[in-house]
PDB file of C-alpha atoms in Angstrom:
ATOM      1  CA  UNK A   1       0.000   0.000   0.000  1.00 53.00           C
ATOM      2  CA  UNK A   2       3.091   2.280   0.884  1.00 53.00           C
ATOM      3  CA  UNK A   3       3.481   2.982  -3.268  1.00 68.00           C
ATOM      4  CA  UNK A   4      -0.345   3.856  -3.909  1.00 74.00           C
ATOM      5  CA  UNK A   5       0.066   6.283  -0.649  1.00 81.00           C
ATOM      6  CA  UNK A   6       0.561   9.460  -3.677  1.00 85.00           C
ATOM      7  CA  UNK A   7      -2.032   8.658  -5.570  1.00 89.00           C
ATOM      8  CA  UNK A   8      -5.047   8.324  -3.010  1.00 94.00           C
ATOM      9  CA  UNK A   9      -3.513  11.559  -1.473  1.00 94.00           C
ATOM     10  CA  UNK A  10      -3.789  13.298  -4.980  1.00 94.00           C
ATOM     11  CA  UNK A  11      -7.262  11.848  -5.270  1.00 97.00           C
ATOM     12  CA  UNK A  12      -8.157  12.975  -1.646  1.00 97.00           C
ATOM     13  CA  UNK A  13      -7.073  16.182  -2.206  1.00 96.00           C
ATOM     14  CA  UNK A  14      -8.700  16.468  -5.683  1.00 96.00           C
ATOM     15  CA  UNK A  15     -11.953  15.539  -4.616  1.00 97.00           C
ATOM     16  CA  UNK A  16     -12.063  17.678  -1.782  1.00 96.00           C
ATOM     17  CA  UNK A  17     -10.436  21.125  -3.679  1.00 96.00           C
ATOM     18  CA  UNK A  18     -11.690  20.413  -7.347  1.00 95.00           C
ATOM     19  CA  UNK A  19     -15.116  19.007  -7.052  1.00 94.00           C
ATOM     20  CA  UNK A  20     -15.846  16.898 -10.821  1.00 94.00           C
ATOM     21  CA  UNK A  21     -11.967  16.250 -11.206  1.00 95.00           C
ATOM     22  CA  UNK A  22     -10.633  12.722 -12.197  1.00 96.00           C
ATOM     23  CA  UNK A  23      -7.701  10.770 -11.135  1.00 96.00           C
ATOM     24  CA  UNK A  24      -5.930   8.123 -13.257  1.00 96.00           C
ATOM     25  CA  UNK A  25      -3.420   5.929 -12.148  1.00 93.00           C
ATOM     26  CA  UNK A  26      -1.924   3.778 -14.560  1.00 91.00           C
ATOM     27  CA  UNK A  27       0.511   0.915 -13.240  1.00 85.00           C
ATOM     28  CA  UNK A  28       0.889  -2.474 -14.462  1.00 80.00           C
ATOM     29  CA  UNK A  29       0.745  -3.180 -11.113  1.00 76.00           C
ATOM     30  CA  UNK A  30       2.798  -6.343 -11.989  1.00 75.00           C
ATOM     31  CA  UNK A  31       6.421  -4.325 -11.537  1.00 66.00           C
ATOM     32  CA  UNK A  32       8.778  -3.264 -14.372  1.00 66.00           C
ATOM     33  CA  UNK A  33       8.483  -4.108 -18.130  1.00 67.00           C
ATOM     34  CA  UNK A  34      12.132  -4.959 -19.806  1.00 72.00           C
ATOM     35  CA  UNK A  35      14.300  -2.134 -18.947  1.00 70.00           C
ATOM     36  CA  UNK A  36      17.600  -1.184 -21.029  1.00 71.00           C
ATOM     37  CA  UNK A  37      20.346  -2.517 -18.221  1.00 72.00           C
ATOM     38  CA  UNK A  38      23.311   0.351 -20.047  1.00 77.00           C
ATOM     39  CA  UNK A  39      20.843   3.504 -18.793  1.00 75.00           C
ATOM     40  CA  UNK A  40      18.314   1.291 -16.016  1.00 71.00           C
ATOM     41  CA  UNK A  41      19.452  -0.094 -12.862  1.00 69.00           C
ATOM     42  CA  UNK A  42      15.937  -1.242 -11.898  1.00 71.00           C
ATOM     43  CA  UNK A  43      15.534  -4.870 -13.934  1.00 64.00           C
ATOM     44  CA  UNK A  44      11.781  -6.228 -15.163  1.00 67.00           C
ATOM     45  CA  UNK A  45       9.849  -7.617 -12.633  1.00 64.00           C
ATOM     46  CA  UNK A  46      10.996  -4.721  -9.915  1.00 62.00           C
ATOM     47  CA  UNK A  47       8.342  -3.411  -7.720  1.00 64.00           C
ATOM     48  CA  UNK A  48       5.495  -7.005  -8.441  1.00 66.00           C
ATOM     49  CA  UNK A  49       4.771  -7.056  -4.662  1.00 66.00           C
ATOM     50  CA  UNK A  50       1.800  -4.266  -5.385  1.00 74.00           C
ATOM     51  CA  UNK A  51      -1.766  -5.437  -3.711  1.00 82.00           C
ATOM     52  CA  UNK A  52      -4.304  -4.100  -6.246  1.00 88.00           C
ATOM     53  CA  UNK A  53      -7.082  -5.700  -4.255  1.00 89.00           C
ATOM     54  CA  UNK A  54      -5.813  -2.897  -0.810  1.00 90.00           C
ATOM     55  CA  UNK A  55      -5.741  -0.324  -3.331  1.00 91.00           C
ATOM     56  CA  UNK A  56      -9.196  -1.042  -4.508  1.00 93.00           C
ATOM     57  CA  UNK A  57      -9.962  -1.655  -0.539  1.00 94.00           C
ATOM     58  CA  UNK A  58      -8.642   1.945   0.664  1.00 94.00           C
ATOM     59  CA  UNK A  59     -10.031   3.704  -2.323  1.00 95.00           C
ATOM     60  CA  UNK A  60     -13.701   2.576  -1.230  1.00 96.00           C
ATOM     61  CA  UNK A  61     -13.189   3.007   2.510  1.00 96.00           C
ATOM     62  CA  UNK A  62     -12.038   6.500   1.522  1.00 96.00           C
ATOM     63  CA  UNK A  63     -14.835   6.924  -1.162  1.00 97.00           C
ATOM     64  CA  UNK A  64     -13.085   8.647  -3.523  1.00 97.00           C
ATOM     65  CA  UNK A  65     -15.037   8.052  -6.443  1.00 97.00           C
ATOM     66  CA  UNK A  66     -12.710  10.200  -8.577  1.00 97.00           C
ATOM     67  CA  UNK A  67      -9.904   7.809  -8.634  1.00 97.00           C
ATOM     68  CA  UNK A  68      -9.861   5.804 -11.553  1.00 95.00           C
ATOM     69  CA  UNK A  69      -7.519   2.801 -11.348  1.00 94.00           C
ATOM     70  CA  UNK A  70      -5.948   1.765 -14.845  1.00 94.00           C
ATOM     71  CA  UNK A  71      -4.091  -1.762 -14.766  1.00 91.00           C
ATOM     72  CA  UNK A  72      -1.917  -2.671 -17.887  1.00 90.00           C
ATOM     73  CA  UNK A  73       1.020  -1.107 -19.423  1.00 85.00           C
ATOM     74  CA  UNK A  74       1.085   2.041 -20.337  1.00 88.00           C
ATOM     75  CA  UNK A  75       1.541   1.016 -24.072  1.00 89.00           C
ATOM     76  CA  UNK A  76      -1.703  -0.674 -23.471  1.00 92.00           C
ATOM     77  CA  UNK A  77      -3.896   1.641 -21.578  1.00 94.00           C
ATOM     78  CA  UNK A  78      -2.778   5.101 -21.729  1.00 94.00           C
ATOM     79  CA  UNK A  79      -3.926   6.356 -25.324  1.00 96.00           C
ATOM     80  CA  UNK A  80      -7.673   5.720 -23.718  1.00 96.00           C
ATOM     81  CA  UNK A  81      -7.432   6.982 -20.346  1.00 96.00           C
ATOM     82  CA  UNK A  82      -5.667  10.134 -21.579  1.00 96.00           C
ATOM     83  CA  UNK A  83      -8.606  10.733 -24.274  1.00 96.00           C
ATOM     84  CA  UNK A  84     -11.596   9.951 -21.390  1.00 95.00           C
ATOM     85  CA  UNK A  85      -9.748  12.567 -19.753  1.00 94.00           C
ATOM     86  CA  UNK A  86      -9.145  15.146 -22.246  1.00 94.00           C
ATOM     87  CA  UNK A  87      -7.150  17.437 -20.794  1.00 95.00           C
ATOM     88  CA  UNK A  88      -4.597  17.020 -17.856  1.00 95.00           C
ATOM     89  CA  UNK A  89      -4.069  20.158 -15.574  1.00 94.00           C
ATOM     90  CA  UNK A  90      -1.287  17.686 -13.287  1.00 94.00           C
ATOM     91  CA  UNK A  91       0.522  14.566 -14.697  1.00 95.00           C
ATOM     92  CA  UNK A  92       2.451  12.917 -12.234  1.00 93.00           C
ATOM     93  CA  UNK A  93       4.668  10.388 -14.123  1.00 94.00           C
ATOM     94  CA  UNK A  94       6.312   7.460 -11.653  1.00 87.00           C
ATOM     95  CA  UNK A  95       8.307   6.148 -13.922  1.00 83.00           C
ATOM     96  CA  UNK A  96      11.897   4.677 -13.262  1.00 81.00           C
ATOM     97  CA  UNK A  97      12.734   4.275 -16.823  1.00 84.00           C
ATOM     98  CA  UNK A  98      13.789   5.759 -19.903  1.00 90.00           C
ATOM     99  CA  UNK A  99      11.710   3.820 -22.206  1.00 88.00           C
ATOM    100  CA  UNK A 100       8.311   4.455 -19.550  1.00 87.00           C
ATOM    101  CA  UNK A 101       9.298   8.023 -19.502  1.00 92.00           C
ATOM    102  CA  UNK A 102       9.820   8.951 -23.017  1.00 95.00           C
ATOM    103  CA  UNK A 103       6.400   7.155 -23.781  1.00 94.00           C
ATOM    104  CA  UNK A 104       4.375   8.594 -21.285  1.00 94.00           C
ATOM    105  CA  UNK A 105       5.609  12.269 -21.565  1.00 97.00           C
ATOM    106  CA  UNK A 106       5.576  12.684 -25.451  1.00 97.00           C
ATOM    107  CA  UNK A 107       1.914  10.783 -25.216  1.00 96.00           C
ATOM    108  CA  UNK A 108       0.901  13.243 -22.616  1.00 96.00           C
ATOM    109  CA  UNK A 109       2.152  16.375 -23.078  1.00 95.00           C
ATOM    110  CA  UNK A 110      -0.790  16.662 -26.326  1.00 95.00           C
ATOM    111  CA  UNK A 111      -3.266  16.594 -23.575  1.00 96.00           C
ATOM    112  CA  UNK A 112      -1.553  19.119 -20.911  1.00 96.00           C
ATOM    113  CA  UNK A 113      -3.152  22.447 -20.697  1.00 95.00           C
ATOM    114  CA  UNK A 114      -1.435  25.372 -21.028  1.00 93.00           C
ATOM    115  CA  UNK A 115       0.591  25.976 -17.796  1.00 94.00           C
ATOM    116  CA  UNK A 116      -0.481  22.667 -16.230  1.00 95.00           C
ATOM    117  CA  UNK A 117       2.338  20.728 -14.319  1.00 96.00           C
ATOM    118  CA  UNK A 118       4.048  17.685 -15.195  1.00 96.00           C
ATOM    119  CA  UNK A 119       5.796  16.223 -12.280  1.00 96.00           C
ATOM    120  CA  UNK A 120       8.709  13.062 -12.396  1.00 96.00           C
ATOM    121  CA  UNK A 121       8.932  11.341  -9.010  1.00 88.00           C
ATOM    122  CA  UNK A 122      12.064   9.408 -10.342  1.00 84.00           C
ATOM    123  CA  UNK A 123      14.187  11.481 -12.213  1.00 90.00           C
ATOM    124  CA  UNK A 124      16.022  12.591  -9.480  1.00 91.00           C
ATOM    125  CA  UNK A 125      16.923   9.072  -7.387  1.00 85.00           C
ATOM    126  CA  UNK A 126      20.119   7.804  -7.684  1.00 85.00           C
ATOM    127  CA  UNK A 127      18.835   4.360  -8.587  1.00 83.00           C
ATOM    128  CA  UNK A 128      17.220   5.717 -11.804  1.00 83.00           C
ATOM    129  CA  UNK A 129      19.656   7.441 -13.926  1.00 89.00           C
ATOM    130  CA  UNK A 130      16.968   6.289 -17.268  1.00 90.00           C
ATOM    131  CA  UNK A 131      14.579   8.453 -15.949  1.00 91.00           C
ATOM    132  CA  UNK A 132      17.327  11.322 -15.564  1.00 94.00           C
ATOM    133  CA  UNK A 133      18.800  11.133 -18.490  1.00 95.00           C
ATOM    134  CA  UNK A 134      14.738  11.047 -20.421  1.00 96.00           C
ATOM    135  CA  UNK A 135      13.753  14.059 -18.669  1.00 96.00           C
ATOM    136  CA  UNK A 136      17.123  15.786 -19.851  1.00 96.00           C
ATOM    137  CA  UNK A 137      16.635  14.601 -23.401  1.00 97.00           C
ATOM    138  CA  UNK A 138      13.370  15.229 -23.471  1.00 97.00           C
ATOM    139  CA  UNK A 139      11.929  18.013 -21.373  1.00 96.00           C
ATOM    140  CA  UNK A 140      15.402  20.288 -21.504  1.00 95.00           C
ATOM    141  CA  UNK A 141      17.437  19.075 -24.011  1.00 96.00           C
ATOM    142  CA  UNK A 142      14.232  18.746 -26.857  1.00 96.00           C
ATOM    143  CA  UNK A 143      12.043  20.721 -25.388  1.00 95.00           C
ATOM    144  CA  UNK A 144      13.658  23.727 -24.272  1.00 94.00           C
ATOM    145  CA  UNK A 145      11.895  23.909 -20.740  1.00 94.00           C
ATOM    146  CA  UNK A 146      13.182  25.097 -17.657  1.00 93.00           C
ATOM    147  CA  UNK A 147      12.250  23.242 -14.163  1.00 95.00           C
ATOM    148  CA  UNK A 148      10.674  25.145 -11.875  1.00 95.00           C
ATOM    149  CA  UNK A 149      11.655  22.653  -8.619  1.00 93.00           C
ATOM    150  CA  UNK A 150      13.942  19.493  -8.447  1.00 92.00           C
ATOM    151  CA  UNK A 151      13.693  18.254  -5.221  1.00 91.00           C
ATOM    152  CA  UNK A 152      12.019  16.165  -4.140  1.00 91.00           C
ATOM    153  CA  UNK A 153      10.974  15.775  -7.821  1.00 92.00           C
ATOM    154  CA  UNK A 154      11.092  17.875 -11.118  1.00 94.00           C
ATOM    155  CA  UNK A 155       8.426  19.630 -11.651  1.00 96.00           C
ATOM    156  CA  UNK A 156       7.653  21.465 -15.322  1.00 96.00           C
ATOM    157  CA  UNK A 157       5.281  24.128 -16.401  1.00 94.00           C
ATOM    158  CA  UNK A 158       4.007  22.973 -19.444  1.00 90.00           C
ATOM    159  CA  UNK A 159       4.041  26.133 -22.227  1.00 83.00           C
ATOM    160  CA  UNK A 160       4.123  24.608 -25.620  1.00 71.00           C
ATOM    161  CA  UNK A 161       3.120  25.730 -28.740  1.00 58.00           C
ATOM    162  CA  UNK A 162       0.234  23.255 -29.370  1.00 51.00           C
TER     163      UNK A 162
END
């Protein structure tokens, strides 16, 4: 339960401050796809010990009927949850590897509204240079954008020219 502590925080809060708004988390929930072992230090399988079933469990007890729980890759599940949404005002993106990174940010960032914020919880850990090295390709390197905070996590506005 300690990993799915963020998100039914973020859907607390949202449900509470921003009446209507919808949560999506999308995990695998079955731990890391292959990773690239020259840029990843985290191998596939990392992080299987999540209980989907005490997610589920503490969602209800909490009734936060904003949080919408997405299991499957993000390959698999993301295009759909990101167009039920429509437009994303936060992304949080708990990724721990290059390959996850680069996927979900270029899918997302269509969807971001102008000046939302896209968060990466992993790009600064020492255990996940992948995700570093993505958000310095992508977000600085490609995409010209300066982070507004670092620690505990980047954090980007997202002004692009749509």
């Amino acid at each position: 339960l300690h990993d799915a502590l963020p998100i039914l925080f973020m859907a607390y809060l949202a449900q509470r401050l921003f009446p209507g708004m919808k949560v999506y988390a999308l995990d695998s929930f079955e731990g890391m796809p292959a990773t690239n072992p020259e840029i990843d230090q985290h191998t596939e399988g990392n992080f299987n010990d999540i209980d989907l079933d005490e997610i589920y469990r503490r969602r209800d007890e909490l009734g936060l009927s904003n949080l919408e729980i997405v299991k499957g890759y993000f390959e698999d599940t993301a295009v759909n949850a990101l167009n039920d949404a429509e437009k994303i005002s936060l992304a949080h993106i708990d990724c721990d590897i290059y390959s996850a990174i680069k996927y979900s940010y270029d899918l997302t960032k269509p969807y971001m509204v102008e000046g939302g914020y896209i968060v990466f919880d992993d790009a600064t850990e020492a255990s996940c240079p992948g995700a570093t090295e993505a958000v310095e390709d992508l977000l600085i390197k490609r995409d010209n954008l300066n982070s507004e905070q670092i620690s505990p996590h980047y954090v980007f506005r997202a002004f692009f020219n749509k």
